[in-house]
PDB file of C-alpha atoms in Angstrom:
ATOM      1  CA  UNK A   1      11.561 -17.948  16.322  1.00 48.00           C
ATOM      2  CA  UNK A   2      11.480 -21.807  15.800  1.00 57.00           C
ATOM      3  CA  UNK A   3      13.123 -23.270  12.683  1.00 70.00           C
ATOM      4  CA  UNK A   4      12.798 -26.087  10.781  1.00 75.00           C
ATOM      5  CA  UNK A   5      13.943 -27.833   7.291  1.00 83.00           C
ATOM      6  CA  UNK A   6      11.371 -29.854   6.359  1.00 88.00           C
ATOM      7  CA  UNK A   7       7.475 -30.052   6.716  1.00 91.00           C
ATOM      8  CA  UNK A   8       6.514 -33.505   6.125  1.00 93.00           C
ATOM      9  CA  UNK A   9       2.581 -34.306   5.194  1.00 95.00           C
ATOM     10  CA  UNK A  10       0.436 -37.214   5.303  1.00 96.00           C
ATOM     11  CA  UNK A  11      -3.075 -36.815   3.872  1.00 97.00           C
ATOM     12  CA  UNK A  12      -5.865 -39.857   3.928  1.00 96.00           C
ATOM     13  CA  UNK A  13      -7.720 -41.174   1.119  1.00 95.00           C
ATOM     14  CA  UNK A  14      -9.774 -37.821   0.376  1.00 95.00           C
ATOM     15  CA  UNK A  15      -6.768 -35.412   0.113  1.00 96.00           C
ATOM     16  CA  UNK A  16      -7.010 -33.924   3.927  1.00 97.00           C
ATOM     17  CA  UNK A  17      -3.905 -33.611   5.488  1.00 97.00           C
ATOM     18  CA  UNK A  18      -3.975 -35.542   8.696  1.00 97.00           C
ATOM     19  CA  UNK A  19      -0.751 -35.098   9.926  1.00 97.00           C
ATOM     20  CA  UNK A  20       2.079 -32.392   9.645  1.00 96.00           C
ATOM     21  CA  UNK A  21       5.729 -32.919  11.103  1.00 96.00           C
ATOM     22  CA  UNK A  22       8.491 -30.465  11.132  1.00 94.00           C
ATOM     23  CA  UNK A  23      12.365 -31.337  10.924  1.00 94.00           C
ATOM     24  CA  UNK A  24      15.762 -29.892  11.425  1.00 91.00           C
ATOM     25  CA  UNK A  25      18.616 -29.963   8.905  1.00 90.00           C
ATOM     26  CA  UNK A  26      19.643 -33.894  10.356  1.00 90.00           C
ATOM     27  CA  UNK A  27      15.821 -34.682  10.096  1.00 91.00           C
ATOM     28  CA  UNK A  28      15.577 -34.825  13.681  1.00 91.00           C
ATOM     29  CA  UNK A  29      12.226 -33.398  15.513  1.00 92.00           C
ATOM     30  CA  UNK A  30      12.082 -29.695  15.954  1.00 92.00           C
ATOM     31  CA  UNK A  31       9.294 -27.378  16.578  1.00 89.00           C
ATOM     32  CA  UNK A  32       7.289 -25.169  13.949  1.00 89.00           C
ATOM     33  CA  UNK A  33       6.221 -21.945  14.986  1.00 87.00           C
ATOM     34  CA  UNK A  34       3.594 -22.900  16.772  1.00 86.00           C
ATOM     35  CA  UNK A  35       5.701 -24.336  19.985  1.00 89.00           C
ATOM     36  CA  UNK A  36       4.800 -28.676  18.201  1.00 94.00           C
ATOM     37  CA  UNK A  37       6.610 -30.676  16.037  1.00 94.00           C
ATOM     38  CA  UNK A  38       3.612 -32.054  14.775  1.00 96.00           C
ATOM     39  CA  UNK A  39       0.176 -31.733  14.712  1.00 97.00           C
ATOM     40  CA  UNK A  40      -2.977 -34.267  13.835  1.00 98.00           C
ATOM     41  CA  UNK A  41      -6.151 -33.820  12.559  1.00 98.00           C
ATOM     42  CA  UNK A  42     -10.178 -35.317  11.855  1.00 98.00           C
ATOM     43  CA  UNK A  43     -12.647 -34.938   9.699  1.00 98.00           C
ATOM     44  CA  UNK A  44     -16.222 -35.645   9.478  1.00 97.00           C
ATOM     45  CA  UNK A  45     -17.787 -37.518   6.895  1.00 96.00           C
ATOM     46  CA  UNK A  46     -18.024 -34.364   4.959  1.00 96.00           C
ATOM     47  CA  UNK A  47     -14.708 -33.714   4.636  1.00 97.00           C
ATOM     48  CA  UNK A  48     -15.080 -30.939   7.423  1.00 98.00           C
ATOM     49  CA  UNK A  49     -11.983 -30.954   9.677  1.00 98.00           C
ATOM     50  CA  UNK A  50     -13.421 -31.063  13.231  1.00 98.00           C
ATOM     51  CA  UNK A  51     -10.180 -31.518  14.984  1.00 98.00           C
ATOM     52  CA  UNK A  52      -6.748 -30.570  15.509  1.00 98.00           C
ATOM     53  CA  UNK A  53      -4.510 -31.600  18.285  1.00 98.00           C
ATOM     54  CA  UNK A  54      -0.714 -30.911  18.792  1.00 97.00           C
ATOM     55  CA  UNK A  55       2.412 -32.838  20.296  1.00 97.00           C
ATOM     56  CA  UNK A  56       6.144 -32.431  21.030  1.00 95.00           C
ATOM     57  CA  UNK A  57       9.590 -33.929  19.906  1.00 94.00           C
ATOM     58  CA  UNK A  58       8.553 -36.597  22.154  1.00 95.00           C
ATOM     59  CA  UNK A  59       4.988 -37.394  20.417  1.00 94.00           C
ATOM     60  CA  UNK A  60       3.967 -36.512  23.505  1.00 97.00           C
ATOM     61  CA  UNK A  61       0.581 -33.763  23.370  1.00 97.00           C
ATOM     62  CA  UNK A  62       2.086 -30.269  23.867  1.00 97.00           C
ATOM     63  CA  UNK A  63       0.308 -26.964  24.080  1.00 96.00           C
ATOM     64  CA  UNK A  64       0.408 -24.932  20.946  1.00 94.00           C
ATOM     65  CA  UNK A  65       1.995 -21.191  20.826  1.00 92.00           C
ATOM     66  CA  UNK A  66      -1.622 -20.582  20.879  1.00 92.00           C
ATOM     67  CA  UNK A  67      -2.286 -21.810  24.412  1.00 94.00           C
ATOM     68  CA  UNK A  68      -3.951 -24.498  23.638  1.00 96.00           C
ATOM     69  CA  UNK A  69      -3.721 -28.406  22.529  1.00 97.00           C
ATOM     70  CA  UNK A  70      -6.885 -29.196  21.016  1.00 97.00           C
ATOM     71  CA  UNK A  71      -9.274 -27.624  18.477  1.00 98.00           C
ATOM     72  CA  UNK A  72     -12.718 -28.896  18.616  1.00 98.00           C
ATOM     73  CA  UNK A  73     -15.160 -27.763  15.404  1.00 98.00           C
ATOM     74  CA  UNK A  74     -18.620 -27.897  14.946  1.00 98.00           C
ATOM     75  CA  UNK A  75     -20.988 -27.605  12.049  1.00 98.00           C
ATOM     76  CA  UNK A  76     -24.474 -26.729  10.753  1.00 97.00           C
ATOM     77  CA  UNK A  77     -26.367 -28.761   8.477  1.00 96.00           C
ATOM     78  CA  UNK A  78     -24.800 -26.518   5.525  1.00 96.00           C
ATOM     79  CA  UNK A  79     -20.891 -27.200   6.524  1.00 97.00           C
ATOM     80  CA  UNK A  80     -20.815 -24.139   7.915  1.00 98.00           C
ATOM     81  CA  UNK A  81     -18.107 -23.951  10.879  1.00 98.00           C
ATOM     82  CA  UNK A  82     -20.607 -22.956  13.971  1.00 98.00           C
ATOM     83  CA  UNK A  83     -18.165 -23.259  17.088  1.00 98.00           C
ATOM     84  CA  UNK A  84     -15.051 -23.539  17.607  1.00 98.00           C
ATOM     85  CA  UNK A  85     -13.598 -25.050  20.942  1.00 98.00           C
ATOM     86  CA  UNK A  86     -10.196 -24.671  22.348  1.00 98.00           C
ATOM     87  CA  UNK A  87      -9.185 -27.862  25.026  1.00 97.00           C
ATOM     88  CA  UNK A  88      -6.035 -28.407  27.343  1.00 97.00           C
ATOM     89  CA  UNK A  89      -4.045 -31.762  26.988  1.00 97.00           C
ATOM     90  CA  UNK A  90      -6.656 -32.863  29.911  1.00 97.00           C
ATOM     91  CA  UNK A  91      -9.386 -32.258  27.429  1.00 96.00           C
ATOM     92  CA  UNK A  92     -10.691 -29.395  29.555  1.00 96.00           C
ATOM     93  CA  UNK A  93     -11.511 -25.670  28.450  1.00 96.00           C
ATOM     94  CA  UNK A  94      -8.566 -23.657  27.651  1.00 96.00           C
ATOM     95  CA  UNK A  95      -7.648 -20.716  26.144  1.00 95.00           C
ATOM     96  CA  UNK A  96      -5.807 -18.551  23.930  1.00 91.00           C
ATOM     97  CA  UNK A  97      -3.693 -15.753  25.218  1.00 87.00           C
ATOM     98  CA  UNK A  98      -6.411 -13.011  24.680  1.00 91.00           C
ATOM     99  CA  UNK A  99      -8.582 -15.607  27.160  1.00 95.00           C
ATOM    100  CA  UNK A 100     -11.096 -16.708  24.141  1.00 98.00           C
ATOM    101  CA  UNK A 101     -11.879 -20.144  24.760  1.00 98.00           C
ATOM    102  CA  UNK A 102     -14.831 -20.609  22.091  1.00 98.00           C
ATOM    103  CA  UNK A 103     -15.994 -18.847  19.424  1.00 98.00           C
ATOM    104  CA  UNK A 104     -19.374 -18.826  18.004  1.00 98.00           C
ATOM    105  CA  UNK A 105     -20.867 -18.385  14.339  1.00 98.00           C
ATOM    106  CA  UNK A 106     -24.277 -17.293  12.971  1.00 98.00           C
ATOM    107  CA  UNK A 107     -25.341 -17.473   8.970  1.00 98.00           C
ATOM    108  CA  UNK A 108     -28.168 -16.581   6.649  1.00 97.00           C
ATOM    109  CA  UNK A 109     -29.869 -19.155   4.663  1.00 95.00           C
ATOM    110  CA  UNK A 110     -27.105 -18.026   2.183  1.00 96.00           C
ATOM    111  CA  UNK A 111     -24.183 -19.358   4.024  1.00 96.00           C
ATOM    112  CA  UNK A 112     -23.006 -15.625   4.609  1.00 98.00           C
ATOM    113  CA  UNK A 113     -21.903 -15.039   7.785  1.00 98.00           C
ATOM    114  CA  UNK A 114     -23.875 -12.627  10.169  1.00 98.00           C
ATOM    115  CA  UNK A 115     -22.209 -13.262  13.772  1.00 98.00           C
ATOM    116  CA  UNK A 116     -18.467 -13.778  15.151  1.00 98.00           C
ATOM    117  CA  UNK A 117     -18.496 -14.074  18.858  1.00 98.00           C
ATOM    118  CA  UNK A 118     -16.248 -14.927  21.659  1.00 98.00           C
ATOM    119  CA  UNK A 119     -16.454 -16.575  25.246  1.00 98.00           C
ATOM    120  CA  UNK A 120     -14.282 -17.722  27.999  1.00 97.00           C
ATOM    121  CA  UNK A 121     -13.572 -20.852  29.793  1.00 96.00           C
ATOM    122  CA  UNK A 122     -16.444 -20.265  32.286  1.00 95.00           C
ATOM    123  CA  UNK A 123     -18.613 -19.462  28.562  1.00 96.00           C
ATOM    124  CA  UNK A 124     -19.144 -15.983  29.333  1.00 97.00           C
ATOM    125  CA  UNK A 125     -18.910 -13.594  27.031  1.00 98.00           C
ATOM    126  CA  UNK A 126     -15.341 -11.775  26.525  1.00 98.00           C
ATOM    127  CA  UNK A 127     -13.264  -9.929  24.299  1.00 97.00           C
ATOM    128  CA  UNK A 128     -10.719 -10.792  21.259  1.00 96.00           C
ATOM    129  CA  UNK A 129      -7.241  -8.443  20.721  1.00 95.00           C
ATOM    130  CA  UNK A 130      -9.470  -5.597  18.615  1.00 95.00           C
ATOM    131  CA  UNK A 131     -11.845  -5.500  22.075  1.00 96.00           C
ATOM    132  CA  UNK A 132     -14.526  -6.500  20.718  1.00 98.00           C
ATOM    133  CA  UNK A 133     -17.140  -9.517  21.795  1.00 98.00           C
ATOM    134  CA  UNK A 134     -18.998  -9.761  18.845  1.00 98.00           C
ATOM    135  CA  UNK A 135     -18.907  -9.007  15.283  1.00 98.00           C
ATOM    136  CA  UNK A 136     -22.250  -8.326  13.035  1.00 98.00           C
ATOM    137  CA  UNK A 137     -22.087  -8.017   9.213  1.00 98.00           C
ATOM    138  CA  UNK A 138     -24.543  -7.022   6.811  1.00 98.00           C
ATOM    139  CA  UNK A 139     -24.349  -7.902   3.213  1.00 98.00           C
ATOM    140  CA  UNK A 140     -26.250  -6.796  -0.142  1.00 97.00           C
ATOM    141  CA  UNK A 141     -28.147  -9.051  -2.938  1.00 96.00           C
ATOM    142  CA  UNK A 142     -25.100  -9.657  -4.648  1.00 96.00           C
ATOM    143  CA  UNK A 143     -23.399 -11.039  -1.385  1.00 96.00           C
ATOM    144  CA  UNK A 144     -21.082  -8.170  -1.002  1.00 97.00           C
ATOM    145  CA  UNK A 145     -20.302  -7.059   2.573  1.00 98.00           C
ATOM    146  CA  UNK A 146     -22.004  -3.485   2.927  1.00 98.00           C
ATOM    147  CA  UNK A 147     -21.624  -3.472   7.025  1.00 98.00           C
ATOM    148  CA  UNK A 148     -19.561  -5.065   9.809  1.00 98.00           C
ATOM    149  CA  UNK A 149     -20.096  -3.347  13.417  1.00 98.00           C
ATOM    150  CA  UNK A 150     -18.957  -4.634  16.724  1.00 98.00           C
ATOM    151  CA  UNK A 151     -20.254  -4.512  20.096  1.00 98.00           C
ATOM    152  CA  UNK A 152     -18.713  -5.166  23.322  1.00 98.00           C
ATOM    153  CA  UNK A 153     -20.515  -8.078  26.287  1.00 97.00           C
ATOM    154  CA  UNK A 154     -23.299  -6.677  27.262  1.00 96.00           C
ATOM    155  CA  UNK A 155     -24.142  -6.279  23.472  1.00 96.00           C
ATOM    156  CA  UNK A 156     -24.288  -2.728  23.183  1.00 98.00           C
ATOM    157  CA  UNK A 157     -22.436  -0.932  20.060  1.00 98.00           C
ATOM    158  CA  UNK A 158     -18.377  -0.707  20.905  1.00 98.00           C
ATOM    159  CA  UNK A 159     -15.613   1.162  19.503  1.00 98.00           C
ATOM    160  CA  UNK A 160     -12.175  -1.639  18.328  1.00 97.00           C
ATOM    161  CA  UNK A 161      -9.105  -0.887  18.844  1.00 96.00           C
ATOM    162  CA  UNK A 162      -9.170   1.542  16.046  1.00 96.00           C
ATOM    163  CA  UNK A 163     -12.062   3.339  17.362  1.00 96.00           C
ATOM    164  CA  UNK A 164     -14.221   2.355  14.738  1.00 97.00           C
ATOM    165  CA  UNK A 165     -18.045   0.918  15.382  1.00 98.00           C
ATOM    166  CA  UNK A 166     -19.050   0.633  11.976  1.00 98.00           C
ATOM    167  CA  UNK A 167     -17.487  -0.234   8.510  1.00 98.00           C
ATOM    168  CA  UNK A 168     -19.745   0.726   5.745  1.00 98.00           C
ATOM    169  CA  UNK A 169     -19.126  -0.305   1.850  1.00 98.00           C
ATOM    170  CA  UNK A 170     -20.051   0.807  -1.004  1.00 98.00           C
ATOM    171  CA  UNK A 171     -19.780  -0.280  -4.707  1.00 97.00           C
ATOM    172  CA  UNK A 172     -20.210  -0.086  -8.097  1.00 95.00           C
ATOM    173  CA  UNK A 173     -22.384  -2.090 -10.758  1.00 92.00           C
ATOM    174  CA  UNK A 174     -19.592  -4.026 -11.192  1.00 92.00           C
ATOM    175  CA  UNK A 175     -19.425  -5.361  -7.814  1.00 94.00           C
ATOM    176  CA  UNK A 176     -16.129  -3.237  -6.931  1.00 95.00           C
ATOM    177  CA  UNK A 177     -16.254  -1.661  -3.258  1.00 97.00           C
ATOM    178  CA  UNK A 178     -15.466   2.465  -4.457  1.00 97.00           C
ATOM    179  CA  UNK A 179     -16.187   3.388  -0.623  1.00 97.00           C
ATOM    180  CA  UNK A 180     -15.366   2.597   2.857  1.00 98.00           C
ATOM    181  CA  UNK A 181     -16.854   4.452   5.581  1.00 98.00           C
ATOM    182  CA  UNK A 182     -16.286   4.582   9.401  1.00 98.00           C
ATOM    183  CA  UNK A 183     -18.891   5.824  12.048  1.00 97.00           C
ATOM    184  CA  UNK A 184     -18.877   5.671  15.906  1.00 97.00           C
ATOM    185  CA  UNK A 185     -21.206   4.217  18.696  1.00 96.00           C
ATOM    186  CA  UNK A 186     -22.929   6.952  18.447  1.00 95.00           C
ATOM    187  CA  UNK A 187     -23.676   6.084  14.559  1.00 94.00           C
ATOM    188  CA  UNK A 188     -21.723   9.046  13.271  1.00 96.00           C
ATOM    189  CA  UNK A 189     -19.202   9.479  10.863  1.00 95.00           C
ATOM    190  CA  UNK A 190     -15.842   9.401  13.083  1.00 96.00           C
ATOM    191  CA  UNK A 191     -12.004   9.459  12.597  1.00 95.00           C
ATOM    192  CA  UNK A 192      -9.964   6.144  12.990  1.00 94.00           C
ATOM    193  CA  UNK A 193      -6.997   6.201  15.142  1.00 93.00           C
ATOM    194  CA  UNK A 194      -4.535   6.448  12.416  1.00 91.00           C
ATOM    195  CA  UNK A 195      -6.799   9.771  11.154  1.00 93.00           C
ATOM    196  CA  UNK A 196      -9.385   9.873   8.160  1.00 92.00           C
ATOM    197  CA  UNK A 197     -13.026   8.852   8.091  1.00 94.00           C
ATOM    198  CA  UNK A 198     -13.464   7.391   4.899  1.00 95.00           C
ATOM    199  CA  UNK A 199     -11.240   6.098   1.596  1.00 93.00           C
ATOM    200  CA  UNK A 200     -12.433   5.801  -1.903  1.00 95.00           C
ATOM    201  CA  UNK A 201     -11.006   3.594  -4.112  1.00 95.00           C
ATOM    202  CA  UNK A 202     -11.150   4.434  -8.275  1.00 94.00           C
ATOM    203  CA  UNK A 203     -10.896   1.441 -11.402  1.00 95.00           C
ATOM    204  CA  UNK A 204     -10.128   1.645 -14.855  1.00 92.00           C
ATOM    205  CA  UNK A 205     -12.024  -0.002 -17.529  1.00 86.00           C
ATOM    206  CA  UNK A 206     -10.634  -3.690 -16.699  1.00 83.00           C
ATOM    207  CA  UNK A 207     -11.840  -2.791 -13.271  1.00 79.00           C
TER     208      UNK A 207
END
């Protein structure tokens, strides 16, 4: 693991940190985590951060631990984050180690999020480390999230890595989930690899 003293932080005029460098104990450059010593970012007029790039000791651009040097965000008239786009220190398509390269969201006229989806370099559809393409959810009047499912490239109803399709939630008047359910492909009530189908959750009167 990389370790470090002190995280310095330099925000502009709105509050949004810009740039973040990491020290040793003689305030010399080291690395974070994340394989840089310091990373940069933009923001839109909004205040939305649509970039993020990365660099060495050196202040030269590195690649992150995540395989990548640049982050590239885009938005919908709402703010909402709609892609996200991962670029090598060439400013070409990379990738992240599970070989996602963008990632793609969908909303409601809420701003609740309905889609979470994945592609590679070449912008075909792929997979992220559950095995899964694309994630759906479903939510009630109060906003609550009632289902999330996933389904694999072709768009066809897939099992993650827990072997779960669907996650189903229930709650009470209060707005507190009291049930979580798990079904199949197949849309039936299945087992999850670590063994039970469903947990129920109980509140006192402070909820």
């Amino acid at each position: 693991d990389m370790h470090y003293a002190v995280c310095a932080t330099q925000s502009d005029d709105y509050g949004n940190p810009i740039e973040e460098i990491y020290l040793d104990e003689s305030l010399n450059p080291c690395l974070s985590s994340t394989w840089a010593h310091k990373w940069t970012a933009k923001y839109d007029s909004y205040g939305n951060r649509i970039e993020i790039r990365y660099y060495d000791e050196r202040g030269q651009p590195c690649l992150s631990i995540h395989g990548y040097h640049k982050v590239l965000v885009k938005y919908d008239i709402n703010n909402n984050p709609i892609e996200e786009c991962y670029l090598n220190i060439e400013g070409k398509p990379s990738c992240n180690k599970y070989g996602i390269s963008k990632v793609k969201f969908k909303y409601n006229s809420k701003g609740e999020r309905l889609e979470l989806a994945f592609f590679n370099m070449s912008g075909k559809p792929c997979v992220d480390k559950n095995g899964v393409h694309k994630w759906t959810n479903r939510y009630d009047l109060s906003g609550n999230v009632i289902e999330i499912s996933c389904f694999n490239e072709n768009g066809t109803p897939c099992l993650d890595i827990d072997g779960i399709h669907k996650t189903v939630y229930k709650y009470n008047s209060k707005g507190n989930c009291i049930a979580v359910t798990y079904f199949d492909e197949q849309e039936r009530q299945c087992n999850t690899n670590h063994g039970f189908h469903k947990h129920t959750l109980k509140y006192d009167n402070r909820g």
